[in-house]
Coordinates of C-alpha atoms in Angstrom, one line a residue:
X598 CA 19.8 42.5 41.5
X599 CA 19.3 39.2 44.1
X600 CA 17.0 37.2 42.6
X601 CA 14.3 37.3 44.6
X602 CA 13.7 41.2 43.4
X603 CA 14.3 39.8 39.7
X604 CA 10.2 39.0 39.8
X605 CA 8.0 40.6 42.8
X606 CA 6.3 38.0 44.8
X607 CA 7.7 34.9 44.0
X608 CA 7.1 32.5 46.7
X609 CA 3.2 33.4 46.5
X610 CA 4.0 32.7 42.3
X611 CA 5.6 29.2 43.6
X612 CA 2.7 28.5 46.2
X613 CA 0.3 28.9 43.2
X614 CA 2.3 26.7 40.8
X615 CA 2.4 24.2 43.1
X616 CA -1.0 24.7 44.5
X617 CA -1.4 24.3 40.0
X618 CA 0.1 21.2 39.4
X619 CA -0.6 19.2 42.3
X620 CA -3.8 19.8 41.8
X621 CA -4.3 19.4 38.1
X622 CA -1.4 17.0 38.0
X623 CA -0.9 14.9 40.4
X624 CA -3.8 14.4 42.2
X625 CA -4.8 13.0 39.0
X626 CA -1.9 11.0 38.7
X627 CA -2.1 9.8 42.5
X628 CA -5.6 9.0 41.9
X629 CA -5.1 6.7 39.8
X630 CA -2.2 4.6 42.0
X631 CA -4.3 4.5 44.0
X632 CA -7.2 2.9 42.5
X633 CA -4.4 0.4 40.9
X634 CA -3.6 -0.7 43.6
X635 CA -6.4 -2.0 44.5
X636 CA -5.6 -5.1 42.8
X637 CA -3.3 -7.4 43.3
X638 CA -0.2 -8.3 41.5
X639 CA -1.6 -11.1 40.2
X640 CA -5.3 -9.3 39.0
X641 CA -2.9 -7.1 37.2
X642 CA -1.4 -8.8 35.0
X643 CA -3.6 -11.0 33.9
X644 CA -5.1 -7.8 32.3
X645 CA -1.8 -6.1 31.1
X646 CA -1.2 -9.5 29.5
X647 CA -4.6 -9.5 28.0
X648 CA -4.2 -10.3 23.8
X649 CA -6.8 -8.2 23.7
X650 CA -5.0 -5.7 26.1
X651 CA -1.8 -5.8 24.2
X652 CA -2.9 -5.8 20.7
X653 CA -4.1 -2.4 21.8
X654 CA -0.6 -1.3 22.7
X655 CA 1.1 -2.3 19.7
X656 CA -0.9 -0.6 18.1
X657 CA -1.3 2.9 19.7
X658 CA 2.2 2.9 20.6
X659 CA 3.6 1.2 17.1
X660 CA 1.7 3.6 14.4
X661 CA 2.3 6.5 17.1
X662 CA 5.8 6.0 16.3
X663 CA 5.8 5.8 12.4
X664 CA 3.7 8.7 12.8
X665 CA 6.0 10.5 15.4
X666 CA 8.8 9.5 12.1
X667 CA 7.0 10.8 9.4
X668 CA 6.0 14.2 10.9
X669 CA 9.7 14.2 11.8
X670 CA 10.5 14.3 8.2
X671 CA 8.3 16.1 6.2
X672 CA 7.5 18.9 9.5
X673 CA 11.8 19.7 8.7
X674 CA 10.8 19.6 4.9
X675 CA 7.9 21.9 6.1
X676 CA 9.7 24.1 8.6
X677 CA 12.8 24.8 6.1
X678 CA 11.0 25.9 3.6
X679 CA 8.7 27.6 5.1
X680 CA 12.5 29.4 7.1
X681 CA 15.1 29.4 3.7
X682 CA 12.9 30.3 1.0
X683 CA 10.4 33.3 -0.1
X684 CA 7.9 31.9 -1.6
X685 CA 3.3 34.3 -2.3
X686 CA 1.3 32.6 -0.2
X687 CA 4.0 31.8 2.5
X688 CA 2.4 33.8 5.9
X689 CA -1.0 31.9 4.6
X690 CA 0.6 28.4 4.3
X691 CA 2.0 29.2 7.7
X692 CA -0.9 30.3 9.4
X693 CA -2.3 26.4 7.6
X694 CA 0.5 24.6 10.0
X695 CA -1.5 25.4 13.0
X696 CA -4.9 24.5 11.9
X697 CA -4.3 20.9 13.6
X698 CA -4.1 22.1 17.1
X699 CA -7.5 24.7 16.6
X700 CA -9.6 22.4 15.0
X701 CA -11.3 20.1 17.5
X702 CA -10.0 16.6 16.9
X703 CA -13.8 14.7 16.0
X704 CA -14.2 16.8 13.3
X705 CA -10.4 16.5 12.4
X706 CA -11.5 12.2 12.0
X707 CA -14.5 13.4 10.5
X708 CA -13.5 14.3 7.2
X709 CA -10.5 12.3 6.5
X710 CA -12.7 9.6 8.2
X711 CA -14.6 10.7 4.8
X712 CA -11.9 11.7 2.1
X713 CA -9.7 8.3 2.9
X714 CA -13.0 5.6 3.1
X715 CA -13.0 3.4 0.8
X716 CA -15.6 5.5 -1.4
X717 CA -14.1 9.0 -0.4
X718 CA -12.3 11.2 -2.7
X719 CA -8.2 9.7 -1.5
X720 CA -9.3 6.3 -0.8
X721 CA -11.5 5.1 -3.2
X722 CA -8.1 6.4 -5.6
X723 CA -6.1 5.2 -3.5
X724 CA -8.0 1.4 -3.6
X725 CA -8.3 1.5 -7.6
X726 CA -4.8 3.0 -8.5
X727 CA -2.6 0.9 -5.3
X728 CA -4.4 -1.9 -3.5
X729 CA -4.6 -0.1 -0.9
X730 CA -7.1 0.7 2.0
X731 CA -6.2 3.5 4.6
X732 CA -9.7 3.9 6.7
X733 CA -10.3 1.3 8.9
X734 CA -7.2 0.4 9.1
X735 CA -3.7 0.5 11.6
X736 CA -2.5 3.1 8.1
X737 CA -5.5 5.1 9.3
X738 CA -4.3 5.7 12.5
X739 CA -0.5 6.4 10.8
X740 CA -2.2 9.6 9.0
X741 CA -5.2 10.8 11.3
X742 CA -1.4 10.9 13.2
X743 CA 0.6 12.9 11.1
X744 CA -2.0 15.2 10.3
X745 CA -1.9 16.0 14.3
X746 CA 1.7 15.7 14.5
X747 CA 3.4 17.7 12.3
X748 CA 2.5 21.0 14.0
X749 CA 4.3 20.1 17.2
X750 CA 7.7 19.5 14.3
X751 CA 7.6 22.4 12.6
X752 CA 6.8 24.9 15.8
X753 CA 9.6 22.9 16.7
X754 CA 12.6 23.2 14.3
X755 CA 11.3 26.5 13.1
X756 CA 12.6 28.8 15.7
X757 CA 15.9 27.3 15.8
X758 CA 16.5 27.4 11.7
X759 CA 15.3 31.1 12.4
X760 CA 18.5 31.8 14.9
X761 CA 21.0 29.5 12.8
X762 CA 23.6 30.9 11.5
X763 CA 24.4 31.1 7.8
X764 CA 28.1 32.1 7.6
X765 CA 29.3 28.6 9.6
X766 CA 27.5 27.0 6.4
X767 CA 29.2 29.8 4.2
X768 CA 32.7 28.8 5.7
X769 CA 31.7 25.4 4.7
X770 CA 31.6 25.6 1.9
X771 CA 34.7 28.3 1.4
X772 CA 36.6 25.1 2.5
X773 CA 35.4 23.2 0.1
X774 CA 32.4 21.2 1.8
X775 CA 30.3 20.1 -0.9
X776 CA 26.1 20.6 0.2
X777 CA 25.8 17.7 1.1
X778 CA 27.9 17.8 3.4
X779 CA 27.5 21.3 5.1
X780 CA 23.7 19.6 5.5
X781 CA 25.1 16.0 7.5
X782 CA 28.0 18.1 9.1
X783 CA 27.2 21.4 10.5
X784 CA 23.4 22.6 9.7
X785 CA 21.8 18.6 10.9
X786 CA 23.9 18.3 14.3
X787 CA 22.8 21.9 15.4
X788 CA 19.0 21.0 14.0
X789 CA 19.0 17.3 15.6
X790 CA 17.9 18.9 19.1
X791 CA 15.0 20.4 18.3
X792 CA 13.5 18.0 15.9
X793 CA 14.1 14.9 18.4
X794 CA 12.1 17.4 20.9
X795 CA 9.5 17.3 17.7
X796 CA 9.6 14.2 17.2
X797 CA 9.3 13.1 20.8
X798 CA 5.9 15.7 20.8
X799 CA 4.2 14.4 18.4
X800 CA 4.6 10.6 19.1
X801 CA 3.0 11.7 22.9
X802 CA 0.2 13.3 21.2
X803 CA 0.1 10.6 18.9
X804 CA 0.2 7.5 21.8
X805 CA -3.2 9.7 24.1
X806 CA -5.1 10.3 20.7
X807 CA -8.8 9.9 20.9
X808 CA -11.3 11.5 19.2
X809 CA -9.0 12.2 15.4
X810 CA -8.7 8.1 15.8
X811 CA -11.7 6.5 16.3
X812 CA -13.4 7.5 13.3
X813 CA -10.8 6.8 10.8
X814 CA -9.7 3.5 13.0
X815 CA -12.9 1.3 12.2
X816 CA -12.1 0.2 16.0
X817 CA -11.5 -3.6 15.6
X818 CA -9.8 -5.4 18.5
X819 CA -6.7 -7.3 17.7
X820 CA -6.4 -5.3 14.8
X821 CA -6.8 -1.1 14.8
X822 CA -8.5 -0.9 18.6
X823 CA -6.3 1.5 20.7
X824 CA -5.8 1.9 23.9
X825 CA -7.4 5.0 25.2
X826 CA -11.1 3.7 23.7
X827 CA -10.2 0.4 25.6
X828 CA -9.9 2.4 28.5
X829 CA -13.2 4.3 27.6
X830 CA -14.7 0.2 26.7
X831 CA -14.3 -0.5 30.5
X832 CA -15.2 2.7 32.1
X833 CA -18.8 2.0 30.0
X834 CA -18.5 -1.4 31.3
X835 CA -18.2 -0.2 35.1
X836 CA -14.6 -2.2 34.9
X837 CA -12.9 1.5 37.5
X838 CA -9.5 -1.7 38.5
X839 CA -9.1 -2.8 34.9
X840 CA -9.5 0.7 33.1
X841 CA -7.1 2.6 35.9
X842 CA -4.4 -0.7 35.2
X843 CA -4.7 -0.3 31.4
X844 CA -3.8 4.1 32.2
X845 CA -1.4 3.5 35.1
X846 CA 0.6 0.8 32.0
X847 CA 0.6 3.4 29.2
X848 CA 1.8 6.1 31.8
X849 CA 4.9 4.3 33.5
X850 CA 5.8 3.5 29.8
X851 CA 5.0 6.7 28.0
X852 CA 7.4 7.9 30.6
X853 CA 9.9 5.3 30.2
X854 CA 10.2 6.6 26.7
X855 CA 10.0 10.1 27.1
X856 CA 12.8 9.4 29.5
X857 CA 15.0 7.6 26.8
X858 CA 13.9 11.1 24.6
X859 CA 15.5 13.4 26.7
X860 CA 18.3 11.5 27.6
X861 CA 19.4 11.3 24.0
X862 CA 18.4 14.7 23.3
X863 CA 20.8 15.2 26.4
X864 CA 23.4 13.8 23.7
X865 CA 23.0 15.8 21.4
X866 CA 23.3 18.2 22.4
X867 CA 26.4 17.6 24.3
X868 CA 28.1 16.3 21.0
X869 CA 27.1 19.2 18.9
X870 CA 28.5 21.7 22.1
X871 CA 25.4 23.3 22.7
X872 CA 25.7 22.7 26.3

């Protein structure tokens, strides 16, 4: 069977795919680039090197990275428990993992801000026992991004754990390997590419997140102001060129980081013998 007969209507389907990508992805991105080109190089550098802009980039990318790493650890543990252990209420817990996908981000932000504010249920306890304030601080942003990032890690790792051949663990154990050695040398190298994918997805989602963050962040310039909020502020002030310049910079940095992550994934797959 030739390749053209595998999927009838290949050419119309390909044309529709290219049309969809152009309409939804390429045209908006090209508009962003062309709008930014209206600025001179000096004006562009003045905008992105502004102390407030640099601080917002630091907050957005820093909190997103920390949240993605934390989500990677706890997401791996959750996926491991859901795949390897039977227990009562397993299906209910598995369904709850997808709650951040279905819950509107603004609702999630309001709930988290209510719980973690200094007078809230958890916020009051953290303040009185540990002296830690979560809401209206960068820590609150990290908490919100962990909440929305964990499902990406869990759903990326789960299929890999389900398809993992447990006889490899049994063979390693029969050869005298300890549990730690089995995990470090047999399980983790095969899981690492999926874990890296989940962490990168959580990071990419966190960088552009807005709804679940603004209610708990406090939005203080130089402290807890994120890049998406700064872009919206520029748009409300009719500074369209400045907003597109910041957005373009954010897009370029995100592409660069995702390229690095993809290269790491390729290296991990080659090292583990998956390709």
